[in-house]
Short mmCIF file of C-alpha atoms in Angstrom, two decimals:
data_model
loop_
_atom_site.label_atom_id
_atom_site.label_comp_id
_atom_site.label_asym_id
_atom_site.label_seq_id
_atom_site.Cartn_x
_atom_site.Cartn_y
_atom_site.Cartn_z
CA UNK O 9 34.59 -12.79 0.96
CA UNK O 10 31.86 -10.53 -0.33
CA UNK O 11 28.66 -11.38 -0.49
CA UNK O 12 26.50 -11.53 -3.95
CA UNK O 13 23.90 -8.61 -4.72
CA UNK O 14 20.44 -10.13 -3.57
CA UNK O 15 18.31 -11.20 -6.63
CA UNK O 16 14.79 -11.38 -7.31
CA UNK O 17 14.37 -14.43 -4.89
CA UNK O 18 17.03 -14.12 -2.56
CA UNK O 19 14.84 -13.86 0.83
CA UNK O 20 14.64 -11.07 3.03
CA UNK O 21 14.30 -10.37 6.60
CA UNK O 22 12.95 -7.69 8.58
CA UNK O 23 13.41 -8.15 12.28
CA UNK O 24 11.46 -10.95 13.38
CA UNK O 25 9.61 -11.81 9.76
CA UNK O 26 11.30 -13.83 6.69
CA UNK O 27 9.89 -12.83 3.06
CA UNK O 28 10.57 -15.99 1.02
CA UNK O 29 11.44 -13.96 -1.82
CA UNK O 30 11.35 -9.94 -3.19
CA UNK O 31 7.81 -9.94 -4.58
CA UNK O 32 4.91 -8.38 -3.22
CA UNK O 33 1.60 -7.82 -3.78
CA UNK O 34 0.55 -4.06 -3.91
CA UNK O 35 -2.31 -3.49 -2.08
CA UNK O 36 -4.94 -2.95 -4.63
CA UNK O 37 -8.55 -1.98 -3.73
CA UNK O 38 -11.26 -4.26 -4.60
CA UNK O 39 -14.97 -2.18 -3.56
CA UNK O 40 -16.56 -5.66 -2.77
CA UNK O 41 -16.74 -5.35 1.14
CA UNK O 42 -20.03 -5.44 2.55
CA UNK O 43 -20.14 -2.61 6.02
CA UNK O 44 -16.06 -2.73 5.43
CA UNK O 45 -16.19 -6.65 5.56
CA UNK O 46 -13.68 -9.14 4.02
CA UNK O 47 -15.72 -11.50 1.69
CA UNK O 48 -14.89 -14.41 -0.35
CA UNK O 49 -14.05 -12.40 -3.47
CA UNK O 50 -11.11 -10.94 -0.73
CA UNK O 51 -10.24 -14.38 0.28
CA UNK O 52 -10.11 -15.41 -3.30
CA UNK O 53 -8.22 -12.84 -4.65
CA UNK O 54 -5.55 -12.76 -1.80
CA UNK O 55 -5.35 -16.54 -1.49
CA UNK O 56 -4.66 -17.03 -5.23
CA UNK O 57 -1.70 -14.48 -5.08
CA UNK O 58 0.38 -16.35 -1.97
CA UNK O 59 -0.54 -19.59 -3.97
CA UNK O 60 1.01 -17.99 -6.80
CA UNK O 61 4.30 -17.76 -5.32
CA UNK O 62 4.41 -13.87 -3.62
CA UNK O 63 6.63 -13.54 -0.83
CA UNK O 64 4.35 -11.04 0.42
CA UNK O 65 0.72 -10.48 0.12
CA UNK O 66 -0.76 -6.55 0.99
CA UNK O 67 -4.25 -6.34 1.96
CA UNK O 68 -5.73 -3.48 -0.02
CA UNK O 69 -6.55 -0.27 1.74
CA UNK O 70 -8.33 -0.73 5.22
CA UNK O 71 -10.16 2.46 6.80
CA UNK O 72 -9.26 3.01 10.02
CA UNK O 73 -13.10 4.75 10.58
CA UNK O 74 -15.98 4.48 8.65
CA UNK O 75 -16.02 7.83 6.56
CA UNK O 76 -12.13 6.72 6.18
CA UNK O 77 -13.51 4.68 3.29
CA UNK O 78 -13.03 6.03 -0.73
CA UNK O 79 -16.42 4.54 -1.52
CA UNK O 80 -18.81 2.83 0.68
CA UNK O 81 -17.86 -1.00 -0.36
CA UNK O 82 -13.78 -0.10 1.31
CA UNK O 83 -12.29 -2.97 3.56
CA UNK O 84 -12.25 -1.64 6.81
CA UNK O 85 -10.36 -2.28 10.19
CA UNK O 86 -12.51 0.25 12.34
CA UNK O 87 -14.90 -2.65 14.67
CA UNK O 88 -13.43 -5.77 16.24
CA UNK O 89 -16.15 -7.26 13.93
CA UNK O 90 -13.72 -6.86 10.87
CA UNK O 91 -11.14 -9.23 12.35
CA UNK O 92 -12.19 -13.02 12.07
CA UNK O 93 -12.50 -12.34 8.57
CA UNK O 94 -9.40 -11.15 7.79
CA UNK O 95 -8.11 -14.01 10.20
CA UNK O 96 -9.19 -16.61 8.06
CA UNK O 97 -7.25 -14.50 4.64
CA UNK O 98 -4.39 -14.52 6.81
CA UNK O 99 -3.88 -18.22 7.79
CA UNK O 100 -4.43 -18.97 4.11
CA UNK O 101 -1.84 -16.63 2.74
CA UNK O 102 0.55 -18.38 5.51
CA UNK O 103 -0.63 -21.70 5.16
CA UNK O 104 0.65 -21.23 1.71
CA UNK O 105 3.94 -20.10 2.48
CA UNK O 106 3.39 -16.37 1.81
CA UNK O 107 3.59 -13.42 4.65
CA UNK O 108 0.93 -11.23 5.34
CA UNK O 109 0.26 -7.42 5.45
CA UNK O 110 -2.65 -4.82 5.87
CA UNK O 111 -2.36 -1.18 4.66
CA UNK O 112 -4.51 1.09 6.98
CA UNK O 113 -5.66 4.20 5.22
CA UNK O 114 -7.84 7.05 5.83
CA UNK O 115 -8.99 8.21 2.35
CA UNK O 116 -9.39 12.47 3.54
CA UNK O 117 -10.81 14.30 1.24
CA UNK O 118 -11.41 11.81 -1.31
CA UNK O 119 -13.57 9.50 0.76
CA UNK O 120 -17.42 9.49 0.17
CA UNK O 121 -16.92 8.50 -3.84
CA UNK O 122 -18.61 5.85 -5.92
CA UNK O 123 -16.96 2.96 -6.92
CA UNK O 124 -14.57 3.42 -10.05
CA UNK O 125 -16.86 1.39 -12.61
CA UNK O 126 -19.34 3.67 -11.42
CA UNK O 127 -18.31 7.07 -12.05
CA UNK O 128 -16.01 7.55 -9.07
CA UNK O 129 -17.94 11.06 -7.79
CA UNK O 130 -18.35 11.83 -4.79
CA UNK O 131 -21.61 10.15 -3.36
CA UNK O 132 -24.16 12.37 -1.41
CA UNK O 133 -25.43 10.93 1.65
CA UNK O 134 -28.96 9.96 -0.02
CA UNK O 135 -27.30 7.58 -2.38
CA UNK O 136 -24.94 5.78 0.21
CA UNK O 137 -22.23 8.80 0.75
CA UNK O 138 -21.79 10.15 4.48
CA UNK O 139 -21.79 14.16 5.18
CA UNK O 140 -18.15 13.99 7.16
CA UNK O 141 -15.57 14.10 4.88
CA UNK O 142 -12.00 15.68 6.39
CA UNK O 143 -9.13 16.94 5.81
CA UNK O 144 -6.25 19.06 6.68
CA UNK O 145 -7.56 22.09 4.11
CA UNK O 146 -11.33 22.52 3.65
CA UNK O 147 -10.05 22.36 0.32
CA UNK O 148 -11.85 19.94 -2.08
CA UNK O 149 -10.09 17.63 -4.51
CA UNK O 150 -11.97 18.77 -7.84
CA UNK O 151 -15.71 20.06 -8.44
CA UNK O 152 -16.08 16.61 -8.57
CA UNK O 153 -15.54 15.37 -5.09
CA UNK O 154 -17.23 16.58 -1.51
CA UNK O 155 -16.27 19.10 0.22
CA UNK O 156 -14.26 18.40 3.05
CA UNK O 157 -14.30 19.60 6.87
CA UNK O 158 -11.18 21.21 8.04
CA UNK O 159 -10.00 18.59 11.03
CA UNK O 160 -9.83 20.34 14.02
CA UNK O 161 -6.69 19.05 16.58
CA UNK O 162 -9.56 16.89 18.74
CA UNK O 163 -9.94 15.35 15.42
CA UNK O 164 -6.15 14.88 14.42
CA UNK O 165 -6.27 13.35 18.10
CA UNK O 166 -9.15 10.47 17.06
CA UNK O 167 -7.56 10.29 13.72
CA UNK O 168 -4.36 8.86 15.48
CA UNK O 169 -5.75 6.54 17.36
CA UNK O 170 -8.09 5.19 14.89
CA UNK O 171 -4.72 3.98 13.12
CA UNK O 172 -3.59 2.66 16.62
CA UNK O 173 -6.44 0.29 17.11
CA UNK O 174 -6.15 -0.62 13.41
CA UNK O 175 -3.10 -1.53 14.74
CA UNK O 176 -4.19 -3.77 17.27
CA UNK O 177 -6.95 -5.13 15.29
CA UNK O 178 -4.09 -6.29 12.17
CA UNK O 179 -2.28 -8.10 15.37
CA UNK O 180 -5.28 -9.70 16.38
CA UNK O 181 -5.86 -10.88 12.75
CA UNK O 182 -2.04 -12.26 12.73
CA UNK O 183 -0.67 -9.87 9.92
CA UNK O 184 3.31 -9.98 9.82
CA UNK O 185 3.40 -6.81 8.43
CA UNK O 186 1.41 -2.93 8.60
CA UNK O 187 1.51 -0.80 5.76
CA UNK O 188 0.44 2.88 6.74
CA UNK O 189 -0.93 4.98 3.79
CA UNK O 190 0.20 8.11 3.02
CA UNK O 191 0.53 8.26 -0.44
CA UNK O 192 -2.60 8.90 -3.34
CA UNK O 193 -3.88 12.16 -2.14
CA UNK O 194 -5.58 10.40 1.15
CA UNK O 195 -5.65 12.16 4.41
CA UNK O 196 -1.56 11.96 5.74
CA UNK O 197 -0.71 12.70 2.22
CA UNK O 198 -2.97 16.01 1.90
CA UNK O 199 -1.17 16.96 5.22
CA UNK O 200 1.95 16.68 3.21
CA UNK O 201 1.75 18.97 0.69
CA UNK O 202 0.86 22.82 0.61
CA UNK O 203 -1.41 22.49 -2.38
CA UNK O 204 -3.70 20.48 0.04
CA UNK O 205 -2.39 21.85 3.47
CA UNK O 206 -3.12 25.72 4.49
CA UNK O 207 -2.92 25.54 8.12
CA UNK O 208 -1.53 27.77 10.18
CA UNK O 209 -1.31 25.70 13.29
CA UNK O 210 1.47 23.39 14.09
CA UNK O 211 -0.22 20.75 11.34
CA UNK O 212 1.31 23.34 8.50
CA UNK O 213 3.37 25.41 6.97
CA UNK O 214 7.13 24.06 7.54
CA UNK O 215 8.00 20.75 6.76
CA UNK O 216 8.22 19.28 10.43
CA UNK O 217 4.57 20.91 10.60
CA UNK O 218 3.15 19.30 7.67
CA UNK O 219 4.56 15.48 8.27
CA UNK O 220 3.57 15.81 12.15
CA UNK O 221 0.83 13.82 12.01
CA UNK O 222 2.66 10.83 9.67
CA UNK O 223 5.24 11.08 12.66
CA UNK O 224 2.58 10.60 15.48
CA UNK O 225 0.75 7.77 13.78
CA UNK O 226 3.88 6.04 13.53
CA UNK O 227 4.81 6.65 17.00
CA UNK O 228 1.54 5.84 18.14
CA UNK O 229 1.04 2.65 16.18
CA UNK O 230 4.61 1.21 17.07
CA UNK O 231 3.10 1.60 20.98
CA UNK O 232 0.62 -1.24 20.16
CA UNK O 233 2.79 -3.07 16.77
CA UNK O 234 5.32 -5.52 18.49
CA UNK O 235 9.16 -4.78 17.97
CA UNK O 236 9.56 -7.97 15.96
CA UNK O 237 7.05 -7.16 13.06
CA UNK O 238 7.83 -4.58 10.04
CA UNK O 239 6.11 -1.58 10.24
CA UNK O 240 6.23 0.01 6.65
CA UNK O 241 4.98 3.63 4.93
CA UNK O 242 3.58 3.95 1.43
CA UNK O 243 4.43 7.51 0.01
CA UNK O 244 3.59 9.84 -3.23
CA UNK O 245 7.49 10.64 -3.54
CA UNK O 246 6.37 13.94 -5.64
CA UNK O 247 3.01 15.41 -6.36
CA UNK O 248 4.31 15.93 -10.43
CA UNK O 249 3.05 19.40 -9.71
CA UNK O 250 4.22 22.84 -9.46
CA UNK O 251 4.37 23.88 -5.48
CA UNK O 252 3.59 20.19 -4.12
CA UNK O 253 5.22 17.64 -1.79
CA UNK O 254 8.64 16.94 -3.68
CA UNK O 255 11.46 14.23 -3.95
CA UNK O 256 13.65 15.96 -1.85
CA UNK O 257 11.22 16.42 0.94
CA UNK O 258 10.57 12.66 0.40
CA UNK O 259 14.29 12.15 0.99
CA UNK O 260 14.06 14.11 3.98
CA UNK O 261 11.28 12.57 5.23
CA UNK O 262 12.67 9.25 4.34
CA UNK O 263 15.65 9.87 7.51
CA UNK O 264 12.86 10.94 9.90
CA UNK O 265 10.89 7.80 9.55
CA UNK O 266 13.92 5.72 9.70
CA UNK O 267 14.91 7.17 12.94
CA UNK O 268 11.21 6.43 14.15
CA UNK O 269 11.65 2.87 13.61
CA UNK O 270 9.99 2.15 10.28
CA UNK O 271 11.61 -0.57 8.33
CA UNK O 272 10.44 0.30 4.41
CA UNK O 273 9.20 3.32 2.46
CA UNK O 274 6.78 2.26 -0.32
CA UNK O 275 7.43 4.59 -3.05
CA UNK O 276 4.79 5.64 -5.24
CA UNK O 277 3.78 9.13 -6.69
CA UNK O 278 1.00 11.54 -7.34
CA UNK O 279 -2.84 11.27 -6.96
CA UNK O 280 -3.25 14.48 -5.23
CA UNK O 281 -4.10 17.07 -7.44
CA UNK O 282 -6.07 16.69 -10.75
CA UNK O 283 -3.79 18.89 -13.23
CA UNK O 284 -0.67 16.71 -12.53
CA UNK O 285 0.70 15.92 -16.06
CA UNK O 286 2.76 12.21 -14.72
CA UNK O 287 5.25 10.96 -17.58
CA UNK O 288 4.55 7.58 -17.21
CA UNK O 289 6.74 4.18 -18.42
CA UNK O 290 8.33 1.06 -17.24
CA UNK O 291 9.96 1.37 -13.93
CA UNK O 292 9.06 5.65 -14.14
CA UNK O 293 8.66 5.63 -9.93
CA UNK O 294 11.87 3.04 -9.44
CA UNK O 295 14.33 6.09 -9.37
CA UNK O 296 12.47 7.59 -6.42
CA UNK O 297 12.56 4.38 -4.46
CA UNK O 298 16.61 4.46 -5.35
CA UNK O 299 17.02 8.06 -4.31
CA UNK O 300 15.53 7.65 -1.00
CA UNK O 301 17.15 4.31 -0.45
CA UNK O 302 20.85 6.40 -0.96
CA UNK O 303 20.22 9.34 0.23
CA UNK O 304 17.79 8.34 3.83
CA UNK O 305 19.41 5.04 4.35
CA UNK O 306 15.80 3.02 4.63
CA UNK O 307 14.79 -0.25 2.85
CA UNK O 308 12.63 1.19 0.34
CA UNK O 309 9.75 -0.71 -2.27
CA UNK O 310 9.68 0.22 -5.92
CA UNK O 311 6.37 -0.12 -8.09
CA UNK O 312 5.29 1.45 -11.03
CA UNK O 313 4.67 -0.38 -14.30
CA UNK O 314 7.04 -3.29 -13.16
CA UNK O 315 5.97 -6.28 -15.15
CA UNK O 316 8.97 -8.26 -17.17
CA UNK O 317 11.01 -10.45 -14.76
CA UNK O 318 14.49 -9.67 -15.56
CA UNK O 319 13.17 -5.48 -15.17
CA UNK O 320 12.33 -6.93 -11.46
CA UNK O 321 15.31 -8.55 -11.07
CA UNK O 322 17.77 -6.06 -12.13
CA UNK O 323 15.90 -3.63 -9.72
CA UNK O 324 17.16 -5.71 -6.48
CA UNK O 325 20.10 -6.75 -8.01
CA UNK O 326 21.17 -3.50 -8.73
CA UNK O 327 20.32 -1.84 -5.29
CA UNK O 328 17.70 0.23 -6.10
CA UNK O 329 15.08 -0.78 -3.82
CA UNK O 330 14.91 -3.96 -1.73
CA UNK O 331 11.37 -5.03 -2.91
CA UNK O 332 9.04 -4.81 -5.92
CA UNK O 333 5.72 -4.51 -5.43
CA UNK O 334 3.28 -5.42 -8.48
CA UNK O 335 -0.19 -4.41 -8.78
CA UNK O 336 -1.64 -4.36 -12.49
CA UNK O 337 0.37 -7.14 -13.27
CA UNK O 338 -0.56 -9.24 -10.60
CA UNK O 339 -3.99 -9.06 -11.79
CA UNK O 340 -3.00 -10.03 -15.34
CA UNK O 341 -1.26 -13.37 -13.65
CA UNK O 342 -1.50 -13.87 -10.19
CA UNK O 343 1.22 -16.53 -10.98
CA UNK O 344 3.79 -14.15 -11.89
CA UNK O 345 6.16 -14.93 -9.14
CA UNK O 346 6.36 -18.77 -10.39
CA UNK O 347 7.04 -17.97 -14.12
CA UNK O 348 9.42 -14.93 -13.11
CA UNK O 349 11.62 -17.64 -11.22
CA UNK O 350 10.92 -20.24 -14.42
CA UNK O 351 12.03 -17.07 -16.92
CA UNK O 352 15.04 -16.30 -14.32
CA UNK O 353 16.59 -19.55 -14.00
CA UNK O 354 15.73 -20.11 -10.34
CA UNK O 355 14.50 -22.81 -7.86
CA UNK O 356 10.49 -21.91 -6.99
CA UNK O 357 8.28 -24.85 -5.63
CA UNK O 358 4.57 -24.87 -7.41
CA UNK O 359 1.80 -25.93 -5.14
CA UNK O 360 1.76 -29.93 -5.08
CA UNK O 361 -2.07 -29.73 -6.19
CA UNK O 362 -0.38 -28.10 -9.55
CA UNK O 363 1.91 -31.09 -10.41
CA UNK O 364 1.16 -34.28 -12.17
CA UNK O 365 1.44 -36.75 -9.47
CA UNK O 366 3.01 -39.34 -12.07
CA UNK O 367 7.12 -40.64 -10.77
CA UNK O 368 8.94 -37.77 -12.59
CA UNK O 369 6.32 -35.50 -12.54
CA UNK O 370 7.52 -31.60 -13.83
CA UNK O 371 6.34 -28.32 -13.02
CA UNK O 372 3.15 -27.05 -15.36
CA UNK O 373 4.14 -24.93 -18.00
CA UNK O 374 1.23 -21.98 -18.07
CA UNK O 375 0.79 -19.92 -21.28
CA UNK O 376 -0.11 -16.45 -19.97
CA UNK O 377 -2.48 -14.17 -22.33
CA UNK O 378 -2.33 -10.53 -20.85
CA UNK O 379 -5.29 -9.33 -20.24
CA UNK O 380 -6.73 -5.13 -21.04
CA UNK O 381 -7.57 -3.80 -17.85
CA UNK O 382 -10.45 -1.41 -19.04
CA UNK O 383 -11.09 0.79 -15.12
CA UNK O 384 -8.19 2.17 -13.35
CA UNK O 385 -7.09 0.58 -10.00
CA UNK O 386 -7.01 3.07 -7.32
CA UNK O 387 -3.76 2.18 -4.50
#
């Protein structure tokens, strides 16, 4: 007998780890560290999203090294200082029946910026900023942003294993789950794409050249990451721009990582040049989740302007990615989860703190205003 399509809530397993449902929280950077610290606000913020019903809770993204960081006030994951912190967000998110995950990330070329509510320019080192800012290209992102340093392969080399013992450090903190960046127009993204990437080394040109180093972080990182834990990429699936990284590379790249033992492509788009023109809309990025789902044969994530239930749900019912990952939308209701399963007809337990505790008590029926987000998010 067949088996139904997974829905929404149907859980899902990835070797050793269980997600309780399809729901995830997209990692979603907060600029409130303090020296790349976890704070309350972090603990907070998480914490209320596995207590509103996620079956999987991202940690926003973590530099691997201190000039990793998009602004000065970045998480980071680059001293063993940074872990009990992030220990204690971690045993929350569990303790309330969520999974955790940590996205390590190496902003490139757009690192040394202030804070979006602040401009979002590139900082000079007199006002907070640091001088060594890299990248594949000594290319910079717009008039706007520093000017980066061409990596050199010693660099590459310490690049690498800063993700490794990010690596350790997100097993130390008891993550379930690592998330490596390479989407936005951060460092293993601008190694991508030839509008970011003129080397003519083995770190560009060809394909193979230009996704070596993705390839060698993974390698490197699944060394230290233990075989029963998910190890999962977050991509720009296209560039929207004329000569860029494209879907069909992301295709292609999507078979390489699967044979290199990652479990889930997160597929987002753009972010790396400034004249991309991005038709945007509900669901606009699912279709590149789908394609590389078909065509690569890898779990994939789809996010993008996913915010009605029954959108969600007809996105994992319908095979065209195996999670959803909400950002925007989680910050609008970081109960979504509980009132997509009321709105969907299925069976989702609220915390017991949240029920009346009178015989026949129900579960609390929340009227949610939507909120304007006024300043961007940057993933």
């Amino acid at each position: 007998m067949s088996q139904p399509a997974p829905n929404l809530f149907t859980p899902l397993t990835q070797r050793g780890v269980t997600f309780s449902n399809r729901i995830a929280v997209s990692p979603m950077c907060q600029y409130s560290s303090e020296d790349g610290m976890a704070t309350d606000w972090h603990f907070v913020h998480l914490g209320s999203r596995a207590v509103g019903g996620a079956g999987l809770v991202i940690v926003e993204a973590t530099a691997v090294t201190p000039e990793g960081r998009i602004t000065p006030l970045d998480m980071g994951i680059w001293t063993d200082g940074h872990v009990a912190p992030l220990r204690r967000i971690v045993e929350f998110i569990h303790q309330n029946g969520s999974r955790a995950g940590v996205q390590l990330a190496h902003a490139g070329r757009k690192a040394s910026t202030a804070r979006p509510w602040e401009g979002g320019k590139k900082l000079e080192p007199s006002a907070g900023g640091w001088a060594d800012v890299l990248a594949p290209s000594a290319l910079p992102f717009s008039r706007d942003y520093p000017q980066p340093v061409e990596l050199d392969k010693a660099g590459i080399r310490r690049i690498v294993q800063a993700f490794v013992d990010g690596a350790r450090r997100a097993l130390e903190a008891g993550f379930d789950l690592v998330e490596i960046h390479a989407a936005h127009g951060y460092l293993l993204h601008e190694f991508f794409s030839p509008l970011s990437n003129q080397r003519k080394d083995e770190y560009g040109g060809s394909f193979e050249n230009r996704t070596r180093i993705l390839i060698e972080v993974v390698d490197a990182v699944r060394e230290v990451w233990p075989e029963d834990r998910p190890l999962w990429v977050r991509i720009s699936a296209t560039d929207w721009a004329e000569g860029g990284w494209n879907v069909d590379e992301s295709a292609q790249l999507g078979k390489v990582l699967r044979d290199h033992e990652v479990d889930l492509i997160d597929a987002s788009s753009g972010a790396l040049v400034e004249h991309a023109k991005i038709p945007t809309g509900p669901g606009y990025q699912v279709e590149f989740a789908h394609r590389i789902r078909r065509e690569a044969g890898i779990a994939t994530g789809a996010v993008g302007m996913i915010i009605d239930p029954a959108q969600a749900d007809t996105i994992i019912r319908s095979g065209q990615a195996d999670v959803v990952l909400l950002a925007r939308e989680m910050l609008r209701d970081p109960y979504w989860p509980l009132h997509a399963a009321e709105r969907l007809g299925q069976k989702i337990t609220w915390p017991v703190q949240y029920l009346r505790s009178a015989p026949g008590a129900v579960e609390p029926r929340v009227s949610v205003q939507v909120l304007q987000i006024s300043q961007p998010v940057k993933a």
